[in-house]
Amino acid sequence: MPKSLAVLLLGSGGREHALAWKLAQSPSLAKLYAAPGNPGIAEEAEIVSLDVTDHGAVVTFCKLHAIDLVVIGPEAPLVDGLADTLRRDGIAVFGPDKAPAQLEGSKGFTKDLCTKAGIPTAAYERHHDREAALAALERFVLPVVVKADGLAAGKGVVIAWSEAEATDAIEHMFGGGFGAAGAEVVIEEYLNGEEASFFALTDGETVLPFGSAQDHKRAHEGDIGPNTGGMGAYSPARVLTPQLEARVMQEIVRPTVKALADAGIPYSGVLYAGLMLTEEGPKLIEYNARFGDPEAQVLMMRYEGDLAALLLAVAERRLAGIELPPFSSDVALTVVMAAEGYPGTPQTGGAITGLAEADATGAKVFQAGTARDPDGVLIASGGRVLAVTARGASVVEAQRNAYAAIAAIDFPTGFYRRDIGWREVARELNPAG
């Protein structure tokens, strides 16, 4: 395909750097813009000054620069309805409208949809009232899961192992701990099993699988410590066998797409299903309305097609004529380097060097919370700062390659987990169990 597409990528995190890196390799891409971007994204795209909350400014930019496709990376602009605005102005956009984006914007919305469509998920109750929520705890067996209904940057979920923990979580959420996101609380049955993430692309009718991954949410080795947005991931999730993937498509993803279409709010974009693989089969934990972070990093390392052309096909409702997305048989593994203090108050301003040396090992360092100081030095500007990503023929090899790249990086005020992929590594080294 000749280079012809002008693409605008919105976002500034590690997910967007991974998308920018892969979009820049697309044979169909002529020009890539990004807003607000970060120093890593600036190596792949022209950074432009745009306030993504100003829908009119985004539309104006698209028209002035003949943008063929807008790719919305993070969830907040989707829940804010930016995709609706762009579509109304005839601009192709990858990402769902505001109404179907409630799959991520409201956990209660998703649970209700699952109930109506017969999609397997945990038993639940949703409450707007603190006293009603506290009373509901008596109807659940410990441990119990307490979730803020709205967007909480991946941190609004508490697995409570005691009644006191559950009570504290409810009090914290209704007390404003997560702002408006905690104005409603969802209480869920705790599911036993192993978690996995499954991704699918849909134009509102056709659905194509787009890989799987497993991540590590806890801050410290051994999967202990506070929940984070994700400290590392690997792809594929081999525990999600081809047979289980087929069940996920048939029992969870396709019924979701159909239910939203039947409701008059068709979903277009990537559907990211967080799953629990239980003894009864796969069950939906939650949906995200965009690529995961750091899951996008490992998916983009393995994807071998023209990303710009594929995402445009989604936006233009042409998926029915598209072949299955091609992925490398290699494993990809990413390790997040975070600033000390994360997921609390991160220590920003720390200098970072050695990224070119890390990339020279064959890995790729995706930047997330980074900035340039007045002297041009790369510094930490957020909680999750880098995602060091490598491939290998096995999880053991991909893990070794990622940590070899990390050894080339000097980030004194950062930290990272040294056991990313441990569960799959153990299975590889001891396949008999």
Short mmCIF file of C-alpha atoms in Angstrom, two decimals:
data_model
loop_
_atom_site.label_atom_id
_atom_site.label_comp_id
_atom_site.label_asym_id
_atom_site.label_seq_id
_atom_site.Cartn_x
_atom_site.Cartn_y
_atom_site.Cartn_z
CA MET A 1 0.00 0.00 0.00
CA PRO A 2 1.47 3.42 -0.93
CA LYS A 3 2.14 5.92 1.84
CA SER A 4 -0.94 8.09 2.00
CA LEU A 5 -2.40 8.31 5.50
CA ALA A 6 -2.10 11.27 7.85
CA VAL A 7 -2.73 10.08 11.40
CA LEU A 8 -3.21 11.98 14.66
CA LEU A 9 -2.42 10.01 17.82
CA LEU A 10 -3.77 11.36 21.11
CA GLY A 11 -2.11 10.54 24.43
CA SER A 12 1.18 10.78 26.29
CA GLY A 13 1.90 7.45 27.98
CA GLY A 14 3.78 4.24 27.33
CA ARG A 15 0.78 2.84 25.48
CA GLU A 16 0.85 5.76 23.08
CA HIS A 17 4.62 5.49 22.56
CA ALA A 18 4.13 1.82 21.61
CA LEU A 19 1.30 2.76 19.23
CA ALA A 20 3.39 5.59 17.73
CA TRP A 21 6.36 3.24 17.24
CA LYS A 22 4.23 0.69 15.41
CA LEU A 23 2.23 3.28 13.43
CA ALA A 24 5.52 4.84 12.25
CA GLN A 25 6.42 1.46 10.71
CA SER A 26 3.14 1.25 8.76
CA PRO A 27 3.65 1.09 4.96
CA SER A 28 0.44 3.12 4.53
CA LEU A 29 1.54 5.99 6.80
CA ALA A 30 2.55 9.30 5.24
CA LYS A 31 2.53 11.53 8.33
CA LEU A 32 2.11 10.96 12.07
CA TYR A 33 1.17 13.72 14.50
CA ALA A 34 0.83 13.27 18.26
CA ALA A 35 -0.63 15.33 21.08
CA PRO A 36 0.45 15.94 23.76
CA GLY A 37 3.05 13.20 23.30
CA ASN A 38 6.24 12.68 25.28
CA PRO A 39 10.00 12.67 24.45
CA GLY A 40 9.81 9.07 23.22
CA ILE A 41 6.80 9.71 21.01
CA ALA A 42 8.62 12.75 19.62
CA GLU A 43 11.12 10.34 18.02
CA GLU A 44 8.29 8.81 15.98
CA ALA A 45 5.84 11.67 15.38
CA GLU A 46 5.55 15.41 15.05
CA ILE A 47 4.36 16.71 18.42
CA VAL A 48 1.59 19.29 18.20
CA SER A 49 0.09 21.50 20.88
CA LEU A 50 -3.51 20.39 21.32
CA ASP A 51 -5.80 20.27 24.33
CA VAL A 52 -7.66 16.97 23.86
CA THR A 53 -10.46 18.22 26.12
CA ASP A 54 -11.12 21.01 23.58
CA HIS A 55 -13.06 19.04 20.99
CA GLY A 56 -13.37 21.99 18.65
CA ALA A 57 -9.60 22.51 18.59
CA VAL A 58 -9.04 18.83 17.74
CA VAL A 59 -11.58 18.99 14.90
CA THR A 60 -10.03 22.20 13.54
CA PHE A 61 -6.55 20.65 13.56
CA CYS A 62 -7.82 17.57 11.73
CA LYS A 63 -9.42 19.64 9.01
CA LEU A 64 -6.43 21.96 8.58
CA HIS A 65 -4.02 19.03 8.27
CA ALA A 66 -6.28 16.67 6.28
CA ILE A 67 -6.12 14.00 8.97
CA ASP A 68 -7.33 10.62 7.70
CA LEU A 69 -7.50 8.91 11.09
CA VAL A 70 -7.49 9.91 14.74
CA VAL A 71 -6.28 7.26 17.18
CA ILE A 72 -7.42 7.94 20.75
CA GLY A 73 -5.06 6.23 23.18
CA PRO A 74 -6.35 6.84 26.75
CA GLU A 75 -9.79 6.23 28.19
CA ALA A 76 -10.66 9.71 29.49
CA PRO A 77 -11.23 11.36 26.04
CA LEU A 78 -13.38 8.38 25.02
CA VAL A 79 -15.59 8.63 28.10
CA ASP A 80 -15.68 12.40 27.46
CA GLY A 81 -17.20 11.82 24.00
CA LEU A 82 -14.35 13.02 21.78
CA ALA A 83 -14.96 10.19 19.30
CA ASP A 84 -18.62 11.28 18.93
CA THR A 85 -17.52 14.83 18.10
CA LEU A 86 -14.99 13.69 15.51
CA ARG A 87 -17.44 11.31 13.82
CA ARG A 88 -20.10 14.01 13.62
CA ASP A 89 -17.60 16.10 11.67
CA GLY A 90 -16.85 13.25 9.27
CA ILE A 91 -13.42 12.42 10.72
CA ALA A 92 -12.47 8.74 10.97
CA VAL A 93 -11.58 7.79 14.53
CA PHE A 94 -10.30 4.66 16.24
CA GLY A 95 -12.10 4.40 19.56
CA PRO A 96 -15.68 4.04 20.77
CA ASP A 97 -18.28 6.75 21.23
CA LYS A 98 -19.19 7.96 24.71
CA ALA A 99 -22.16 5.65 25.24
CA PRO A 100 -20.43 2.32 24.50
CA ALA A 101 -17.26 3.58 26.25
CA GLN A 102 -19.29 3.20 29.44
CA LEU A 103 -17.99 -0.37 29.32
CA GLU A 104 -14.93 1.17 30.97
CA GLY A 105 -16.44 4.37 32.30
CA SER A 106 -19.00 2.57 34.50
CA LYS A 107 -18.42 -0.84 36.04
CA GLY A 108 -22.10 -0.98 36.95
CA PHE A 109 -23.08 -0.43 33.30
CA THR A 110 -20.91 -3.37 32.27
CA LYS A 111 -22.25 -5.66 34.99
CA ASP A 112 -25.83 -4.84 34.03
CA LEU A 113 -25.06 -5.51 30.36
CA CYS A 114 -23.54 -8.89 31.30
CA THR A 115 -26.68 -9.80 33.22
CA LYS A 116 -28.97 -8.91 30.30
CA ALA A 117 -26.82 -10.65 27.69
CA GLY A 118 -26.04 -13.75 29.76
CA ILE A 119 -22.30 -13.06 29.77
CA PRO A 120 -20.44 -15.00 32.50
CA THR A 121 -19.19 -12.69 35.27
CA ALA A 122 -19.08 -12.47 39.06
CA ALA A 123 -22.26 -11.95 41.08
CA TYR A 124 -22.57 -8.30 42.09
CA GLU A 125 -24.57 -5.43 43.54
CA ARG A 126 -24.24 -1.73 42.71
CA HIS A 127 -25.04 1.03 45.19
CA HIS A 128 -25.20 4.82 45.19
CA ASP A 129 -25.73 4.93 48.93
CA ARG A 130 -23.03 4.30 51.54
CA GLU A 131 -25.32 2.66 54.08
CA ALA A 132 -26.85 0.35 51.48
CA ALA A 133 -23.39 -0.65 50.30
CA LEU A 134 -22.26 -1.44 53.84
CA ALA A 135 -25.39 -3.50 54.42
CA ALA A 136 -24.79 -5.41 51.19
CA LEU A 137 -21.52 -6.81 52.55
CA GLU A 138 -23.54 -9.24 54.67
CA ARG A 139 -24.73 -10.92 51.45
CA PHE A 140 -21.20 -11.72 50.23
CA VAL A 141 -18.68 -14.31 51.33
CA LEU A 142 -15.17 -13.06 52.08
CA PRO A 143 -12.98 -12.21 50.32
CA VAL A 144 -15.09 -9.66 48.48
CA VAL A 145 -14.23 -7.20 45.71
CA VAL A 146 -15.14 -3.52 46.10
CA LYS A 147 -14.90 -1.28 43.03
CA ALA A 148 -15.36 2.42 42.41
CA ASP A 149 -17.83 2.58 39.51
CA GLY A 150 -16.01 5.20 37.43
CA LEU A 151 -12.52 5.82 36.05
CA ALA A 152 -9.88 5.62 38.78
CA ALA A 153 -6.64 5.16 36.79
CA GLY A 154 -6.65 1.42 37.43
CA LYS A 155 -6.57 1.88 41.21
CA GLY A 156 -10.24 1.83 42.17
CA VAL A 157 -10.43 -1.89 42.96
CA VAL A 158 -9.97 -3.39 46.42
CA ILE A 159 -9.90 -7.11 47.19
CA ALA A 160 -11.02 -7.15 50.81
CA TRP A 161 -10.04 -10.20 52.85
CA SER A 162 -11.85 -9.03 55.98
CA GLU A 163 -15.05 -7.17 56.78
CA ALA A 164 -12.96 -4.30 58.13
CA GLU A 165 -11.07 -3.98 54.83
CA ALA A 166 -14.32 -4.03 52.85
CA THR A 167 -15.86 -1.41 55.14
CA ASP A 168 -12.79 0.81 54.86
CA ALA A 169 -12.87 0.53 51.05
CA ILE A 170 -16.52 1.57 50.89
CA GLU A 171 -15.95 4.44 53.33
CA HIS A 172 -12.93 5.59 51.30
CA MET A 173 -14.82 5.54 48.01
CA PHE A 174 -17.95 7.30 49.26
CA GLY A 175 -15.68 9.69 51.18
CA GLY A 176 -14.23 11.03 47.92
CA GLY A 177 -11.08 8.92 47.77
CA PHE A 178 -11.54 8.53 44.02
CA GLY A 179 -13.50 11.71 43.38
CA ALA A 180 -16.61 11.31 41.23
CA ALA A 181 -15.52 7.78 40.29
CA GLY A 182 -16.53 6.62 43.77
CA ALA A 183 -20.00 8.16 43.79
CA GLU A 184 -21.28 4.68 43.02
CA VAL A 185 -19.76 1.43 44.27
CA VAL A 186 -19.94 -2.08 42.82
CA ILE A 187 -19.55 -5.00 45.21
CA GLU A 188 -18.60 -8.30 43.60
CA GLU A 189 -18.16 -11.95 44.38
CA TYR A 190 -14.47 -12.90 44.49
CA LEU A 191 -13.50 -15.23 41.65
CA ASN A 192 -10.82 -17.89 42.03
CA GLY A 193 -8.52 -18.60 39.12
CA GLU A 194 -5.80 -17.07 37.00
CA GLU A 195 -6.23 -13.70 35.34
CA ALA A 196 -5.59 -13.05 31.66
CA SER A 197 -6.27 -10.23 29.21
CA PHE A 198 -7.82 -10.74 25.79
CA PHE A 199 -8.00 -8.11 23.06
CA ALA A 200 -10.34 -7.87 20.09
CA LEU A 201 -10.93 -5.30 17.37
CA THR A 202 -14.48 -4.56 16.31
CA ASP A 203 -16.19 -2.11 13.98
CA GLY A 204 -19.52 -2.65 15.70
CA GLU A 205 -20.35 -5.81 13.79
CA THR A 206 -17.28 -7.83 12.78
CA VAL A 207 -14.94 -8.92 15.58
CA LEU A 208 -11.31 -10.00 15.15
CA PRO A 209 -9.04 -11.31 17.93
CA PHE A 210 -5.97 -9.16 18.61
CA GLY A 211 -3.81 -11.13 21.02
CA SER A 212 -3.61 -11.89 24.71
CA ALA A 213 -1.42 -10.93 27.64
CA GLN A 214 -0.93 -11.30 31.37
CA ASP A 215 0.17 -8.42 33.57
CA HIS A 216 1.43 -7.83 37.10
CA LYS A 217 -0.66 -5.29 39.00
CA ARG A 218 1.09 -5.35 42.38
CA ALA A 219 3.99 -2.99 43.01
CA HIS A 220 6.49 -5.49 44.39
CA GLU A 221 8.02 -8.92 43.75
CA GLY A 222 5.88 -11.89 44.55
CA ASP A 223 2.76 -9.97 43.53
CA ILE A 224 2.58 -8.13 46.86
CA GLY A 225 2.11 -4.48 47.74
CA PRO A 226 -0.42 -1.93 46.51
CA ASN A 227 -2.25 -2.21 43.21
CA THR A 228 -0.79 -0.19 40.36
CA GLY A 229 -1.67 0.52 36.76
CA GLY A 230 0.63 -2.39 35.87
CA MET A 231 4.30 -3.14 36.61
CA GLY A 232 4.91 -5.43 33.65
CA ALA A 233 3.29 -7.84 31.21
CA TYR A 234 3.97 -10.56 28.68
CA SER A 235 2.23 -11.82 25.55
CA PRO A 236 0.83 -14.23 24.59
CA ALA A 237 -0.95 -15.50 27.70
CA ARG A 238 -0.44 -19.20 27.06
CA VAL A 239 -2.85 -20.09 29.86
CA LEU A 240 -5.51 -18.71 27.52
CA THR A 241 -5.44 -21.70 25.17
CA PRO A 242 -6.94 -21.59 21.65
CA GLN A 243 -9.97 -23.45 23.03
CA LEU A 244 -10.44 -20.91 25.82
CA GLU A 245 -9.95 -18.01 23.39
CA ALA A 246 -12.72 -19.46 21.24
CA ARG A 247 -14.98 -19.58 24.30
CA VAL A 248 -14.10 -15.98 25.20
CA MET A 249 -15.05 -14.84 21.70
CA GLN A 250 -18.28 -16.86 21.67
CA GLU A 251 -19.47 -16.37 25.26
CA ILE A 252 -18.13 -12.91 26.16
CA VAL A 253 -16.82 -10.67 23.38
CA ARG A 254 -19.27 -11.30 20.52
CA PRO A 255 -22.35 -11.17 22.83
CA THR A 256 -21.06 -7.84 24.18
CA VAL A 257 -20.66 -6.36 20.70
CA LYS A 258 -24.11 -7.63 19.71
CA ALA A 259 -25.76 -6.31 22.89
CA LEU A 260 -24.34 -2.83 22.32
CA ALA A 261 -25.36 -2.85 18.64
CA ASP A 262 -28.86 -4.02 19.58
CA ALA A 263 -29.06 -1.15 22.09
CA GLY A 264 -28.28 1.33 19.31
CA ILE A 265 -24.81 2.17 20.63
CA PRO A 266 -22.44 0.13 18.42
CA TYR A 267 -18.88 -0.23 19.70
CA SER A 268 -15.97 0.58 17.39
CA GLY A 269 -12.36 0.20 18.50
CA VAL A 270 -10.42 -2.22 20.65
CA LEU A 271 -12.24 -4.20 23.31
CA TYR A 272 -9.95 -5.23 26.15
CA ALA A 273 -11.45 -7.98 28.29
CA GLY A 274 -9.98 -8.64 31.72
CA LEU A 275 -10.75 -12.29 32.42
CA MET A 276 -10.66 -14.76 35.28
CA LEU A 277 -10.09 -18.33 34.18
CA THR A 278 -12.23 -20.22 36.69
CA GLU A 279 -13.06 -23.91 37.03
CA GLU A 280 -16.37 -23.16 35.31
CA GLY A 281 -14.63 -21.44 32.41
CA PRO A 282 -13.62 -17.87 31.55
CA LYS A 283 -15.54 -15.07 33.27
CA LEU A 284 -15.39 -11.34 32.62
CA ILE A 285 -13.83 -9.24 35.38
CA GLU A 286 -14.03 -5.92 33.54
CA TYR A 287 -13.74 -4.24 30.17
CA ASN A 288 -11.43 -1.48 29.04
CA ALA A 289 -12.29 0.62 26.02
CA ARG A 290 -8.68 1.06 24.82
CA PHE A 291 -5.40 -0.82 24.65
CA GLY A 292 -3.90 -1.66 28.01
CA ASP A 293 -0.78 -0.14 29.46
CA PRO A 294 1.63 -2.01 29.61
CA GLU A 295 -0.20 -4.62 27.50
CA ALA A 296 -0.04 -2.42 24.39
CA GLN A 297 3.75 -2.51 24.59
CA VAL A 298 3.94 -6.31 24.32
CA LEU A 299 1.17 -6.51 21.70
CA MET A 300 2.89 -3.93 19.48
CA MET A 301 6.21 -5.80 19.82
CA ARG A 302 4.52 -8.91 18.41
CA TYR A 303 2.16 -7.40 15.81
CA GLU A 304 3.58 -7.70 12.29
CA GLY A 305 1.02 -5.93 10.11
CA ASP A 306 0.22 -2.41 8.91
CA LEU A 307 -1.28 -0.88 12.04
CA ALA A 308 -2.43 2.37 10.43
CA ALA A 309 -4.34 0.50 7.71
CA LEU A 310 -5.87 -1.91 10.24
CA LEU A 311 -7.10 0.81 12.60
CA LEU A 312 -8.53 2.75 9.64
CA ALA A 313 -10.43 -0.38 8.59
CA VAL A 314 -11.96 -0.50 12.07
CA ALA A 315 -12.89 3.18 11.89
CA GLU A 316 -14.46 2.78 8.42
CA ARG A 317 -16.37 -0.40 9.32
CA ARG A 318 -14.41 -2.54 6.85
CA LEU A 319 -13.24 -5.30 9.19
CA ALA A 320 -15.30 -7.93 7.39
CA GLY A 321 -12.80 -7.87 4.53
CA ILE A 322 -9.69 -7.96 6.71
CA GLU A 323 -7.62 -11.08 7.41
CA LEU A 324 -6.70 -12.10 10.95
CA PRO A 325 -4.04 -9.71 12.33
CA PRO A 326 -0.57 -11.28 12.01
CA PHE A 327 1.50 -11.77 15.17
CA SER A 328 5.00 -13.10 15.70
CA SER A 329 5.25 -16.48 17.41
CA ASP A 330 7.81 -14.88 19.73
CA VAL A 331 7.00 -13.94 23.30
CA ALA A 332 7.21 -10.25 24.24
CA LEU A 333 7.80 -9.16 27.83
CA THR A 334 7.86 -5.67 29.29
CA VAL A 335 9.16 -4.44 32.64
CA VAL A 336 7.93 -1.11 33.99
CA MET A 337 10.45 1.18 35.65
CA ALA A 338 8.57 3.46 38.03
CA ALA A 339 9.54 6.46 40.12
CA GLU A 340 10.12 5.85 43.83
CA GLY A 341 6.88 6.44 45.73
CA TYR A 342 4.61 5.06 43.01
CA PRO A 343 1.69 4.24 43.17
CA GLY A 344 1.54 6.92 45.88
CA THR A 345 3.29 10.23 45.30
CA PRO A 346 6.11 9.56 42.83
CA GLN A 347 9.51 11.20 43.09
CA THR A 348 9.72 13.21 39.88
CA GLY A 349 12.71 15.00 38.39
CA GLY A 350 15.16 12.12 38.52
CA ALA A 351 17.58 11.96 35.59
CA ILE A 352 17.48 9.00 33.19
CA THR A 353 20.31 7.91 30.91
CA GLY A 354 21.26 4.82 28.93
CA LEU A 355 18.13 4.44 26.79
CA ALA A 356 20.09 4.25 23.52
CA GLU A 357 22.32 1.58 25.04
CA ALA A 358 19.24 -0.36 26.18
CA ASP A 359 17.70 -0.17 22.71
CA ALA A 360 21.02 -1.35 21.24
CA THR A 361 20.52 -4.69 23.00
CA GLY A 362 17.58 -5.38 20.69
CA ALA A 363 14.95 -4.34 23.22
CA LYS A 364 12.73 -1.27 22.94
CA VAL A 365 12.31 1.27 25.74
CA PHE A 366 8.88 2.85 25.60
CA GLN A 367 8.61 6.12 27.48
CA ALA A 368 5.64 7.02 29.68
CA GLY A 369 6.19 9.53 32.49
CA THR A 370 9.16 11.37 30.99
CA ALA A 371 10.02 14.96 30.12
CA ARG A 372 13.04 17.07 29.17
CA ASP A 373 14.44 19.55 31.69
CA PRO A 374 15.64 23.02 30.49
CA ASP A 375 19.03 21.50 29.67
CA GLY A 376 17.49 18.75 27.57
CA VAL A 377 18.14 16.00 30.11
CA LEU A 378 15.54 13.24 30.18
CA ILE A 379 13.82 13.16 33.59
CA ALA A 380 10.99 11.32 35.32
CA SER A 381 7.73 13.26 35.28
CA GLY A 382 5.21 10.67 36.45
CA GLY A 383 4.68 7.41 38.30
CA ARG A 384 5.32 4.80 35.63
CA VAL A 385 8.27 6.15 33.69
CA LEU A 386 9.61 3.52 31.27
CA ALA A 387 8.47 0.18 29.87
CA VAL A 388 11.50 -1.86 28.81
CA THR A 389 10.23 -4.38 26.27
CA ALA A 390 11.95 -7.33 24.62
CA ARG A 391 11.15 -10.39 22.52
CA GLY A 392 12.37 -13.96 22.72
CA ALA A 393 11.53 -17.46 21.57
CA SER A 394 10.34 -18.21 25.11
CA VAL A 395 9.25 -16.29 28.19
CA VAL A 396 12.59 -17.16 29.79
CA GLU A 397 14.46 -15.64 26.83
CA ALA A 398 12.22 -12.56 26.59
CA GLN A 399 12.60 -11.98 30.33
CA ARG A 400 16.38 -12.32 30.13
CA ASN A 401 16.52 -9.88 27.21
CA ALA A 402 14.34 -7.30 28.99
CA TYR A 403 16.44 -7.34 32.14
CA ALA A 404 19.66 -7.17 30.09
CA ALA A 405 18.31 -3.94 28.57
CA ILE A 406 17.39 -2.58 32.01
CA ALA A 407 20.99 -3.14 33.10
CA ALA A 408 22.05 -0.50 30.55
CA ILE A 409 19.70 2.15 32.02
CA ASP A 410 20.74 4.53 34.79
CA PHE A 411 17.66 5.73 36.70
CA PRO A 412 18.71 6.15 40.36
CA THR A 413 15.30 7.38 41.57
CA GLY A 414 13.44 4.55 39.90
CA PHE A 415 12.52 1.00 40.83
CA TYR A 416 11.21 -2.08 39.06
CA ARG A 417 10.12 -5.62 39.77
CA ARG A 418 12.68 -8.33 39.06
CA ASP A 419 10.18 -11.16 38.61
CA ILE A 420 7.98 -10.11 35.71
CA GLY A 421 6.69 -13.23 34.00
CA TRP A 422 7.51 -15.46 36.97
CA ARG A 423 4.41 -17.62 36.69
CA GLU A 424 4.95 -18.44 33.02
CA VAL A 425 8.70 -18.86 33.56
CA ALA A 426 7.92 -21.47 36.21
CA ARG A 427 5.62 -23.31 33.78
CA GLU A 428 8.29 -23.28 31.08
CA LEU A 429 10.97 -24.60 33.41
CA ASN A 430 8.69 -27.21 34.90
CA PRO A 431 6.08 -28.12 32.27
CA ALA A 432 4.94 -31.12 34.25
CA GLY A 433 3.73 -28.76 36.98
#
